[in-house]
Amino acid sequence: MAGTATVTFFHHSGFSVEIQDTLLVFDYWRGENNELPKAAQLKNQELEKYKQILIFVTHDHEDHFDEAIYALDHEKLPITYVVSDDLPIGKRGKRMKAGETLKIGETEIRAFDSTDKGVSFYVTVGSMHVFHAGDLNLWHWREESTLREIAQAENAYYEAVRPIERLPIDIAMFPVDPRMGGLFDAGANHFIMAVKPRLFIPMHWQGRPEVALDFARRGRTKYTETLALTKPRERAELAFTEHELRIHVFTLAPDAFKEQEPEPEVPLETAYAPGDPFSDTDLPVKL
């Protein structure tokens, strides 16, 4: 689909996606020890420009759900919380379970299954389709699991992904968790091959940015571009056409996290259109 969007990374599996005057925030978390610098955290004043703000929580694991989302000024700001039905009763939000559809304004939300707790979210804003996997993944430990456990994990994962394969996805955020050891990226690789999102962004990489960067470098295909966002508030401005995706990536300068300093932005890349999977190869040959 044609359209524009801006994706901003916060921490772990936390992202925002800006599409026109709508802001989607997924699984915002400041970290177990507040690894997300205070200057990079969500603030009320930056949200005032949006006509619609949807804050999603895929499940109640502490690394996907942060009470700080409720400290935002939801009385004055156009915030709607959309949460999985496994969150404790009393947590604010429109609750969803797998298989349900919800429409808020012109935005349509579909909840899909997970292979862990909660749900994954598929969100349509205008012509753009965004998918956040939550903890949907092919969870297995090849060095520790039995063959039967591995087969069960694979079957559960393939069953959960099958309904998503029919959907167009412009932006997908999906776990690449190195704790699983060998074949830790099997779920991500299958998702790219089966679903073919136009842009795949690895998440949940356990504080190891080199894992995300390496996967992004080698994971792209003819149909899917891959991009790693690994620094707090690093953002990608995306422009989709029918046959091309153009990306500008920006990161904050190191002194941006000093409270008294402004937050200058430094372009990391001008733009590129994917197509040649070896365009950034490390192979010692000339192509």
PDB file of N, CA and C in Angstrom, residues 146-243:
ATOM      1  N   THR A 146      13.020 -31.297  24.267  1.00  0.00           N
ATOM      2  CA  THR A 146      12.923 -32.597  23.620  1.00  0.00           C
ATOM      3  C   THR A 146      12.366 -32.419  22.212  1.00  0.00           C
ATOM      4  N   LEU A 147      12.513 -33.451  21.395  1.00  0.00           N
ATOM      5  CA  LEU A 147      11.971 -33.387  20.041  1.00  0.00           C
ATOM      6  C   LEU A 147      10.456 -33.184  20.069  1.00  0.00           C
ATOM      7  N   ARG A 148       9.800 -33.812  21.035  1.00  0.00           N
ATOM      8  CA  ARG A 148       8.358 -33.652  21.139  1.00  0.00           C
ATOM      9  C   ARG A 148       8.001 -32.214  21.498  1.00  0.00           C
ATOM     10  N   GLU A 149       8.733 -31.619  22.433  1.00  0.00           N
ATOM     11  CA  GLU A 149       8.477 -30.225  22.809  1.00  0.00           C
ATOM     12  C   GLU A 149       8.713 -29.281  21.646  1.00  0.00           C
ATOM     13  N   ILE A 150       9.763 -29.544  20.880  1.00  0.00           N
ATOM     14  CA  ILE A 150      10.045 -28.709  19.717  1.00  0.00           C
ATOM     15  C   ILE A 150       8.924 -28.824  18.695  1.00  0.00           C
ATOM     16  N   ALA A 151       8.458 -30.055  18.445  1.00  0.00           N
ATOM     17  CA  ALA A 151       7.376 -30.261  17.478  1.00  0.00           C
ATOM     18  C   ALA A 151       6.103 -29.562  17.940  1.00  0.00           C
ATOM     19  N   GLN A 152       5.807 -29.647  19.235  1.00  0.00           N
ATOM     20  CA  GLN A 152       4.617 -28.977  19.764  1.00  0.00           C
ATOM     21  C   GLN A 152       4.720 -27.460  19.613  1.00  0.00           C
ATOM     22  N   ALA A 153       5.910 -26.918  19.886  1.00  0.00           N
ATOM     23  CA  ALA A 153       6.113 -25.473  19.751  1.00  0.00           C
ATOM     24  C   ALA A 153       5.955 -25.043  18.296  1.00  0.00           C
ATOM     25  N   GLU A 154       6.504 -25.833  17.380  1.00  0.00           N
ATOM     26  CA  GLU A 154       6.395 -25.495  15.963  1.00  0.00           C
ATOM     27  C   GLU A 154       4.952 -25.529  15.505  1.00  0.00           C
ATOM     28  N   ASN A 155       4.219 -26.575  15.895  1.00  0.00           N
ATOM     29  CA  ASN A 155       2.823 -26.689  15.464  1.00  0.00           C
ATOM     30  C   ASN A 155       1.982 -25.538  16.011  1.00  0.00           C
ATOM     31  N   ALA A 156       2.213 -25.174  17.277  1.00  0.00           N
ATOM     32  CA  ALA A 156       1.458 -24.069  17.865  1.00  0.00           C
ATOM     33  C   ALA A 156       1.763 -22.760  17.157  1.00  0.00           C
ATOM     34  N   TYR A 157       3.027 -22.564  16.817  1.00  0.00           N
ATOM     35  CA  TYR A 157       3.424 -21.329  16.142  1.00  0.00           C
ATOM     36  C   TYR A 157       2.825 -21.251  14.733  1.00  0.00           C
ATOM     37  N   TYR A 158       2.955 -22.325  13.956  1.00  0.00           N
ATOM     38  CA  TYR A 158       2.418 -22.312  12.593  1.00  0.00           C
ATOM     39  C   TYR A 158       0.910 -22.094  12.606  1.00  0.00           C
ATOM     40  N   GLU A 159       0.229 -22.679  13.590  1.00  0.00           N
ATOM     41  CA  GLU A 159      -1.215 -22.511  13.693  1.00  0.00           C
ATOM     42  C   GLU A 159      -1.577 -21.064  14.010  1.00  0.00           C
ATOM     43  N   ALA A 160      -0.784 -20.413  14.858  1.00  0.00           N
ATOM     44  CA  ALA A 160      -1.067 -19.025  15.228  1.00  0.00           C
ATOM     45  C   ALA A 160      -0.811 -18.065  14.073  1.00  0.00           C
ATOM     46  N   VAL A 161       0.194 -18.357  13.260  1.00  0.00           N
ATOM     47  CA  VAL A 161       0.567 -17.451  12.164  1.00  0.00           C
ATOM     48  C   VAL A 161      -0.322 -17.638  10.941  1.00  0.00           C
ATOM     49  N   ARG A 162      -0.877 -18.824  10.775  1.00  0.00           N
ATOM     50  CA  ARG A 162      -1.619 -19.120   9.539  1.00  0.00           C
ATOM     51  C   ARG A 162      -2.696 -18.083   9.209  1.00  0.00           C
ATOM     52  N   PRO A 163      -3.529 -17.618  10.144  1.00  0.00           N
ATOM     53  CA  PRO A 163      -4.544 -16.620   9.781  1.00  0.00           C
ATOM     54  C   PRO A 163      -3.949 -15.278   9.369  1.00  0.00           C
ATOM     55  N   ILE A 164      -2.719 -14.994   9.797  1.00  0.00           N
ATOM     56  CA  ILE A 164      -2.086 -13.716   9.493  1.00  0.00           C
ATOM     57  C   ILE A 164      -1.500 -13.719   8.084  1.00  0.00           C
ATOM     58  N   GLU A 165      -1.227 -14.894   7.548  1.00  0.00           N
ATOM     59  CA  GLU A 165      -0.578 -14.999   6.245  1.00  0.00           C
ATOM     60  C   GLU A 165      -1.394 -14.371   5.127  1.00  0.00           C
ATOM     61  N   ARG A 166      -2.694 -14.264   5.316  1.00  0.00           N
ATOM     62  CA  ARG A 166      -3.568 -13.727   4.267  1.00  0.00           C
ATOM     63  C   ARG A 166      -3.650 -12.209   4.291  1.00  0.00           C
ATOM     64  N   LEU A 167      -3.027 -11.581   5.270  1.00  0.00           N
ATOM     65  CA  LEU A 167      -3.206 -10.146   5.476  1.00  0.00           C
ATOM     66  C   LEU A 167      -2.046  -9.334   4.906  1.00  0.00           C
ATOM     67  N   PRO A 168      -2.328  -8.170   4.338  1.00  0.00           N
ATOM     68  CA  PRO A 168      -1.238  -7.265   3.944  1.00  0.00           C
ATOM     69  C   PRO A 168      -0.655  -6.599   5.186  1.00  0.00           C
ATOM     70  N   ILE A 169       0.667  -6.565   5.290  1.00  0.00           N
ATOM     71  CA  ILE A 169       1.330  -5.917   6.421  1.00  0.00           C
ATOM     72  C   ILE A 169       2.420  -5.003   5.881  1.00  0.00           C
ATOM     73  N   ASP A 170       2.340  -3.739   6.236  1.00  0.00           N
ATOM     74  CA  ASP A 170       3.373  -2.787   5.834  1.00  0.00           C
ATOM     75  C   ASP A 170       4.523  -2.767   6.837  1.00  0.00           C
ATOM     76  N   ILE A 171       4.197  -2.777   8.125  1.00  0.00           N
ATOM     77  CA  ILE A 171       5.214  -2.698   9.182  1.00  0.00           C
ATOM     78  C   ILE A 171       4.942  -3.815  10.183  1.00  0.00           C
ATOM     79  N   ALA A 172       5.950  -4.650  10.425  1.00  0.00           N
ATOM     80  CA  ALA A 172       5.828  -5.722  11.412  1.00  0.00           C
ATOM     81  C   ALA A 172       6.943  -5.592  12.441  1.00  0.00           C
ATOM     82  N   MET A 173       6.591  -5.715  13.711  1.00  0.00           N
ATOM     83  CA  MET A 173       7.558  -5.759  14.811  1.00  0.00           C
ATOM     84  C   MET A 173       7.449  -7.129  15.448  1.00  0.00           C
ATOM     85  N   PHE A 174       8.573  -7.847  15.537  1.00  0.00           N
ATOM     86  CA  PHE A 174       8.521  -9.282  15.833  1.00  0.00           C
ATOM     87  C   PHE A 174       9.741  -9.683  16.662  1.00  0.00           C
ATOM     88  N   PRO A 175       9.591 -10.638  17.623  1.00  0.00           N
ATOM     89  CA  PRO A 175      10.714 -11.009  18.493  1.00  0.00           C
ATOM     90  C   PRO A 175      11.848 -11.729  17.767  1.00  0.00           C
ATOM     91  N   VAL A 176      13.067 -11.378  18.150  1.00  0.00           N
ATOM     92  CA  VAL A 176      14.283 -12.111  17.766  1.00  0.00           C
ATOM     93  C   VAL A 176      15.083 -12.237  19.068  1.00  0.00           C
ATOM     94  N   ASP A 177      14.828 -13.303  19.812  1.00  0.00           N
ATOM     95  CA  ASP A 177      15.307 -13.419  21.184  1.00  0.00           C
ATOM     96  C   ASP A 177      16.481 -14.389  21.274  1.00  0.00           C
ATOM     97  N   PRO A 178      17.697 -13.887  21.525  1.00  0.00           N
ATOM     98  CA  PRO A 178      18.882 -14.742  21.508  1.00  0.00           C
ATOM     99  C   PRO A 178      18.960 -15.712  22.675  1.00  0.00           C
ATOM    100  N   ARG A 179      18.112 -15.583  23.681  1.00  0.00           N
ATOM    101  CA  ARG A 179      18.160 -16.504  24.823  1.00  0.00           C
ATOM    102  C   ARG A 179      17.840 -17.934  24.415  1.00  0.00           C
ATOM    103  N   MET A 180      17.176 -18.107  23.267  1.00  0.00           N
ATOM    104  CA  MET A 180      16.780 -19.444  22.849  1.00  0.00           C
ATOM    105  C   MET A 180      17.941 -20.261  22.297  1.00  0.00           C
ATOM    106  N   GLY A 181      19.099 -19.624  22.096  1.00  0.00           N
ATOM    107  CA  GLY A 181      20.245 -20.374  21.586  1.00  0.00           C
ATOM    108  C   GLY A 181      20.115 -20.656  20.104  1.00  0.00           C
ATOM    109  N   GLY A 182      20.459 -21.856  19.687  1.00  0.00           N
ATOM    110  CA  GLY A 182      20.444 -22.214  18.266  1.00  0.00           C
ATOM    111  C   GLY A 182      19.064 -22.040  17.651  1.00  0.00           C
ATOM    112  N   LEU A 183      19.049 -21.543  16.438  1.00  0.00           N
ATOM    113  CA  LEU A 183      17.820 -21.288  15.683  1.00  0.00           C
ATOM    114  C   LEU A 183      16.876 -20.336  16.426  1.00  0.00           C
ATOM    115  N   PHE A 184      17.461 -19.397  17.180  1.00  0.00           N
ATOM    116  CA  PHE A 184      16.642 -18.423  17.912  1.00  0.00           C
ATOM    117  C   PHE A 184      15.797 -17.566  16.980  1.00  0.00           C
ATOM    118  N   ASP A 185      16.212 -17.447  15.731  1.00  0.00           N
ATOM    119  CA  ASP A 185      15.491 -16.595  14.786  1.00  0.00           C
ATOM    120  C   ASP A 185      14.588 -17.388  13.849  1.00  0.00           C
ATOM    121  N   ALA A 186      14.296 -18.641  14.194  1.00  0.00           N
ATOM    122  CA  ALA A 186      13.470 -19.476  13.314  1.00  0.00           C
ATOM    123  C   ALA A 186      12.081 -18.884  13.127  1.00  0.00           C
ATOM    124  N   GLY A 187      11.488 -18.380  14.198  1.00  0.00           N
ATOM    125  CA  GLY A 187      10.156 -17.785  14.081  1.00  0.00           C
ATOM    126  C   GLY A 187      10.156 -16.559  13.197  1.00  0.00           C
ATOM    127  N   ALA A 188      11.159 -15.702  13.378  1.00  0.00           N
ATOM    128  CA  ALA A 188      11.248 -14.492  12.561  1.00  0.00           C
ATOM    129  C   ALA A 188      11.446 -14.836  11.090  1.00  0.00           C
ATOM    130  N   ASN A 189      12.312 -15.792  10.820  1.00  0.00           N
ATOM    131  CA  ASN A 189      12.546 -16.179   9.432  1.00  0.00           C
ATOM    132  C   ASN A 189      11.287 -16.755   8.794  1.00  0.00           C
ATOM    133  N   HIS A 190      10.575 -17.586   9.528  1.00  0.00           N
ATOM    134  CA  HIS A 190       9.331 -18.143   8.994  1.00  0.00           C
ATOM    135  C   HIS A 190       8.309 -17.042   8.750  1.00  0.00           C
ATOM    136  N   PHE A 191       8.197 -16.098   9.678  1.00  0.00           N
ATOM    137  CA  PHE A 191       7.232 -15.016   9.531  1.00  0.00           C
ATOM    138  C   PHE A 191       7.521 -14.209   8.270  1.00  0.00           C
ATOM    139  N   ILE A 192       8.779 -13.915   8.029  1.00  0.00           N
ATOM    140  CA  ILE A 192       9.149 -13.157   6.833  1.00  0.00           C
ATOM    141  C   ILE A 192       8.803 -13.936   5.567  1.00  0.00           C
ATOM    142  N   MET A 193       9.087 -15.217   5.552  1.00  0.00           N
ATOM    143  CA  MET A 193       8.838 -16.022   4.345  1.00  0.00           C
ATOM    144  C   MET A 193       7.346 -16.269   4.131  1.00  0.00           C
ATOM    145  N   ALA A 194       6.593 -16.484   5.217  1.00  0.00           N
ATOM    146  CA  ALA A 194       5.184 -16.847   5.079  1.00  0.00           C
ATOM    147  C   ALA A 194       4.270 -15.639   4.941  1.00  0.00           C
ATOM    148  N   VAL A 195       4.550 -14.580   5.699  1.00  0.00           N
ATOM    149  CA  VAL A 195       3.657 -13.425   5.736  1.00  0.00           C
ATOM    150  C   VAL A 195       4.092 -12.335   4.763  1.00  0.00           C
ATOM    151  N   LYS A 196       5.391 -12.214   4.565  1.00  0.00           N
ATOM    152  CA  LYS A 196       5.960 -11.224   3.640  1.00  0.00           C
ATOM    153  C   LYS A 196       5.575  -9.778   3.985  1.00  0.00           C
ATOM    154  N   PRO A 197       5.837  -9.343   5.203  1.00  0.00           N
ATOM    155  CA  PRO A 197       5.607  -7.918   5.513  1.00  0.00           C
ATOM    156  C   PRO A 197       6.552  -7.054   4.694  1.00  0.00           C
ATOM    157  N   ARG A 198       6.140  -5.855   4.368  1.00  0.00           N
ATOM    158  CA  ARG A 198       7.008  -4.988   3.569  1.00  0.00           C
ATOM    159  C   ARG A 198       8.210  -4.518   4.367  1.00  0.00           C
ATOM    160  N   LEU A 199       8.035  -4.313   5.682  1.00  0.00           N
ATOM    161  CA  LEU A 199       9.153  -3.938   6.548  1.00  0.00           C
ATOM    162  C   LEU A 199       9.072  -4.760   7.817  1.00  0.00           C
ATOM    163  N   PHE A 200      10.180  -5.377   8.183  1.00  0.00           N
ATOM    164  CA  PHE A 200      10.273  -6.200   9.394  1.00  0.00           C
ATOM    165  C   PHE A 200      11.272  -5.553  10.340  1.00  0.00           C
ATOM    166  N   ILE A 201      10.847  -5.304  11.585  1.00  0.00           N
ATOM    167  CA  ILE A 201      11.705  -4.689  12.598  1.00  0.00           C
ATOM    168  C   ILE A 201      11.859  -5.670  13.760  1.00  0.00           C
ATOM    169  N   PRO A 202      13.071  -6.165  14.031  1.00  0.00           N
ATOM    170  CA  PRO A 202      13.264  -7.092  15.149  1.00  0.00           C
ATOM    171  C   PRO A 202      13.134  -6.385  16.491  1.00  0.00           C
ATOM    172  N   MET A 203      12.615  -7.105  17.474  1.00  0.00           N
ATOM    173  CA  MET A 203      12.462  -6.561  18.827  1.00  0.00           C
ATOM    174  C   MET A 203      12.752  -7.676  19.820  1.00  0.00           C
ATOM    175  N   HIS A 204      12.667  -7.342  21.128  1.00  0.00           N
ATOM    176  CA  HIS A 204      12.771  -8.362  22.174  1.00  0.00           C
ATOM    177  C   HIS A 204      14.145  -9.046  22.148  1.00  0.00           C
ATOM    178  N   TRP A 205      15.201  -8.277  21.784  1.00  0.00           N
ATOM    179  CA  TRP A 205      16.529  -8.868  21.611  1.00  0.00           C
ATOM    180  C   TRP A 205      17.385  -8.763  22.871  1.00  0.00           C
ATOM    181  N   GLN A 206      16.724  -8.561  24.010  1.00  0.00           N
ATOM    182  CA  GLN A 206      17.333  -8.715  25.331  1.00  0.00           C
ATOM    183  C   GLN A 206      18.579  -7.857  25.547  1.00  0.00           C
ATOM    184  N   GLY A 207      18.521  -6.607  25.120  1.00  0.00           N
ATOM    185  CA  GLY A 207      19.632  -5.695  25.353  1.00  0.00           C
ATOM    186  C   GLY A 207      20.873  -5.989  24.542  1.00  0.00           C
ATOM    187  N   ARG A 208      20.732  -6.752  23.473  1.00  0.00           N
ATOM    188  CA  ARG A 208      21.875  -7.097  22.626  1.00  0.00           C
ATOM    189  C   ARG A 208      21.636  -6.534  21.219  1.00  0.00           C
ATOM    190  N   PRO A 209      21.933  -5.271  21.012  1.00  0.00           N
ATOM    191  CA  PRO A 209      21.642  -4.648  19.712  1.00  0.00           C
ATOM    192  C   PRO A 209      22.340  -5.330  18.550  1.00  0.00           C
ATOM    193  N   GLU A 210      23.485  -5.966  18.802  1.00  0.00           N
ATOM    194  CA  GLU A 210      24.189  -6.632  17.705  1.00  0.00           C
ATOM    195  C   GLU A 210      23.348  -7.755  17.116  1.00  0.00           C
ATOM    196  N   VAL A 211      22.486  -8.358  17.917  1.00  0.00           N
ATOM    197  CA  VAL A 211      21.600  -9.419  17.421  1.00  0.00           C
ATOM    198  C   VAL A 211      20.613  -8.835  16.420  1.00  0.00           C
ATOM    199  N   ALA A 212      20.000  -7.706  16.780  1.00  0.00           N
ATOM    200  CA  ALA A 212      19.043  -7.061  15.883  1.00  0.00           C
ATOM    201  C   ALA A 212      19.723  -6.564  14.619  1.00  0.00           C
ATOM    202  N   LEU A 213      20.884  -5.970  14.756  1.00  0.00           N
ATOM    203  CA  LEU A 213      21.601  -5.426  13.600  1.00  0.00           C
ATOM    204  C   LEU A 213      22.022  -6.532  12.646  1.00  0.00           C
ATOM    205  N   ASP A 214      22.503  -7.640  13.193  1.00  0.00           N
ATOM    206  CA  ASP A 214      22.916  -8.752  12.341  1.00  0.00           C
ATOM    207  C   ASP A 214      21.723  -9.368  11.632  1.00  0.00           C
ATOM    208  N   PHE A 215      20.613  -9.526  12.352  1.00  0.00           N
ATOM    209  CA  PHE A 215      19.432 -10.091  11.704  1.00  0.00           C
ATOM    210  C   PHE A 215      18.931  -9.182  10.594  1.00  0.00           C
ATOM    211  N   ALA A 216      18.914  -7.879  10.849  1.00  0.00           N
ATOM    212  CA  ALA A 216      18.442  -6.939   9.830  1.00  0.00           C
ATOM    213  C   ALA A 216      19.327  -6.979   8.591  1.00  0.00           C
ATOM    214  N   ARG A 217      20.631  -7.196   8.785  1.00  0.00           N
ATOM    215  CA  ARG A 217      21.549  -7.200   7.647  1.00  0.00           C
ATOM    216  C   ARG A 217      21.346  -8.419   6.751  1.00  0.00           C
ATOM    217  N   ARG A 218      20.998  -9.554   7.356  1.00  0.00           N
ATOM    218  CA  ARG A 218      20.917 -10.781   6.563  1.00  0.00           C
ATOM    219  C   ARG A 218      19.488 -11.279   6.356  1.00  0.00           C
ATOM    220  N   GLY A 219      18.494 -10.627   6.986  1.00  0.00           N
ATOM    221  CA  GLY A 219      17.145 -11.173   6.955  1.00  0.00           C
ATOM    222  C   GLY A 219      16.279 -10.703   5.809  1.00  0.00           C
ATOM    223  N   ARG A 220      16.704  -9.704   5.064  1.00  0.00           N
ATOM    224  CA  ARG A 220      15.836  -9.158   4.023  1.00  0.00           C
ATOM    225  C   ARG A 220      15.668 -10.144   2.871  1.00  0.00           C
ATOM    226  N   THR A 221      14.549 -10.034   2.201  1.00  0.00           N
ATOM    227  CA  THR A 221      14.236 -10.871   1.052  1.00  0.00           C
ATOM    228  C   THR A 221      13.748  -9.987  -0.089  1.00  0.00           C
ATOM    229  N   LYS A 222      13.372 -10.617  -1.164  1.00  0.00           N
ATOM    230  CA  LYS A 222      12.847  -9.883  -2.313  1.00  0.00           C
ATOM    231  C   LYS A 222      11.598  -9.088  -1.941  1.00  0.00           C
ATOM    232  N   TYR A 223      10.816  -9.605  -0.990  1.00  0.00           N
ATOM    233  CA  TYR A 223       9.536  -8.983  -0.650  1.00  0.00           C
ATOM    234  C   TYR A 223       9.570  -8.187   0.644  1.00  0.00           C
ATOM    235  N   THR A 224      10.586  -8.394   1.476  1.00  0.00           N
ATOM    236  CA  THR A 224      10.614  -7.795   2.807  1.00  0.00           C
ATOM    237  C   THR A 224      11.929  -7.082   3.053  1.00  0.00           C
ATOM    238  N   GLU A 225      11.840  -5.820   3.435  1.00  0.00           N
ATOM    239  CA  GLU A 225      13.006  -5.087   3.907  1.00  0.00           C
ATOM    240  C   GLU A 225      13.093  -5.275   5.418  1.00  0.00           C
ATOM    241  N   THR A 226      14.296  -5.288   5.967  1.00  0.00           N
ATOM    242  CA  THR A 226      14.492  -5.432   7.402  1.00  0.00           C
ATOM    243  C   THR A 226      15.248  -4.224   7.929  1.00  0.00           C
ATOM    244  N   LEU A 227      14.906  -3.810   9.128  1.00  0.00           N
ATOM    245  CA  LEU A 227      15.499  -2.607   9.710  1.00  0.00           C
ATOM    246  C   LEU A 227      15.618  -2.786  11.215  1.00  0.00           C
ATOM    247  N   ALA A 228      16.795  -2.517  11.768  1.00  0.00           N
ATOM    248  CA  ALA A 228      16.991  -2.568  13.212  1.00  0.00           C
ATOM    249  C   ALA A 228      17.023  -1.158  13.780  1.00  0.00           C
ATOM    250  N   LEU A 229      16.170  -0.898  14.747  1.00  0.00           N
ATOM    251  CA  LEU A 229      16.208   0.329  15.535  1.00  0.00           C
ATOM    252  C   LEU A 229      16.655  -0.087  16.934  1.00  0.00           C
ATOM    253  N   THR A 230      17.787   0.413  17.392  1.00  0.00           N
ATOM    254  CA  THR A 230      18.397  -0.143  18.603  1.00  0.00           C
ATOM    255  C   THR A 230      18.692   0.888  19.687  1.00  0.00           C
ATOM    256  N   LYS A 231      18.498   2.165  19.413  1.00  0.00           N
ATOM    257  CA  LYS A 231      18.792   3.205  20.395  1.00  0.00           C
ATOM    258  C   LYS A 231      17.491   3.877  20.837  1.00  0.00           C
ATOM    259  N   PRO A 232      17.409   4.311  22.107  1.00  0.00           N
ATOM    260  CA  PRO A 232      16.197   5.000  22.557  1.00  0.00           C
ATOM    261  C   PRO A 232      15.866   6.192  21.662  1.00  0.00           C
ATOM    262  N   ARG A 233      14.616   6.240  21.230  1.00  0.00           N
ATOM    263  CA  ARG A 233      14.093   7.307  20.373  1.00  0.00           C
ATOM    264  C   ARG A 233      14.677   7.299  18.960  1.00  0.00           C
ATOM    265  N   GLU A 234      15.378   6.263  18.589  1.00  0.00           N
ATOM    266  CA  GLU A 234      15.771   6.151  17.183  1.00  0.00           C
ATOM    267  C   GLU A 234      14.500   5.982  16.361  1.00  0.00           C
ATOM    268  N   ARG A 235      14.425   6.677  15.245  1.00  0.00           N
ATOM    269  CA  ARG A 235      13.175   6.640  14.490  1.00  0.00           C
ATOM    270  C   ARG A 235      13.443   6.473  12.996  1.00  0.00           C
ATOM    271  N   ALA A 236      12.469   5.881  12.332  1.00  0.00           N
ATOM    272  CA  ALA A 236      12.532   5.691  10.887  1.00  0.00           C
ATOM    273  C   ALA A 236      11.319   6.346  10.252  1.00  0.00           C
ATOM    274  N   GLU A 237      11.581   7.250   9.320  1.00  0.00           N
ATOM    275  CA  GLU A 237      10.505   7.862   8.541  1.00  0.00           C
ATOM    276  C   GLU A 237      10.366   7.053   7.253  1.00  0.00           C
ATOM    277  N   LEU A 238       9.175   6.536   7.016  1.00  0.00           N
ATOM    278  CA  LEU A 238       8.931   5.578   5.947  1.00  0.00           C
ATOM    279  C   LEU A 238       7.988   6.177   4.911  1.00  0.00           C
ATOM    280  N   ALA A 239       8.309   5.937   3.647  1.00  0.00           N
ATOM    281  CA  ALA A 239       7.431   6.331   2.548  1.00  0.00           C
ATOM    282  C   ALA A 239       7.231   5.113   1.652  1.00  0.00           C
ATOM    283  N   PHE A 240       6.001   4.615   1.622  1.00  0.00           N
ATOM    284  CA  PHE A 240       5.670   3.440   0.831  1.00  0.00           C
ATOM    285  C   PHE A 240       5.002   3.863  -0.478  1.00  0.00           C
ATOM    286  N   THR A 241       5.431   3.268  -1.562  1.00  0.00           N
ATOM    287  CA  THR A 241       4.676   3.314  -2.804  1.00  0.00           C
ATOM    288  C   THR A 241       4.349   1.867  -3.160  1.00  0.00           C
ATOM    289  N   GLU A 242       3.696   1.663  -4.274  1.00  0.00           N
ATOM    290  CA  GLU A 242       3.299   0.302  -4.630  1.00  0.00           C
ATOM    291  C   GLU A 242       4.511  -0.614  -4.796  1.00  0.00           C
ATOM    292  N   HIS A 243       5.615  -0.060  -5.311  1.00  0.00           N
ATOM    293  CA  HIS A 243       6.767  -0.904  -5.622  1.00  0.00           C
ATOM    294  C   HIS A 243       8.040  -0.521  -4.878  1.00  0.00           C
TER     295      HIS A 243
END
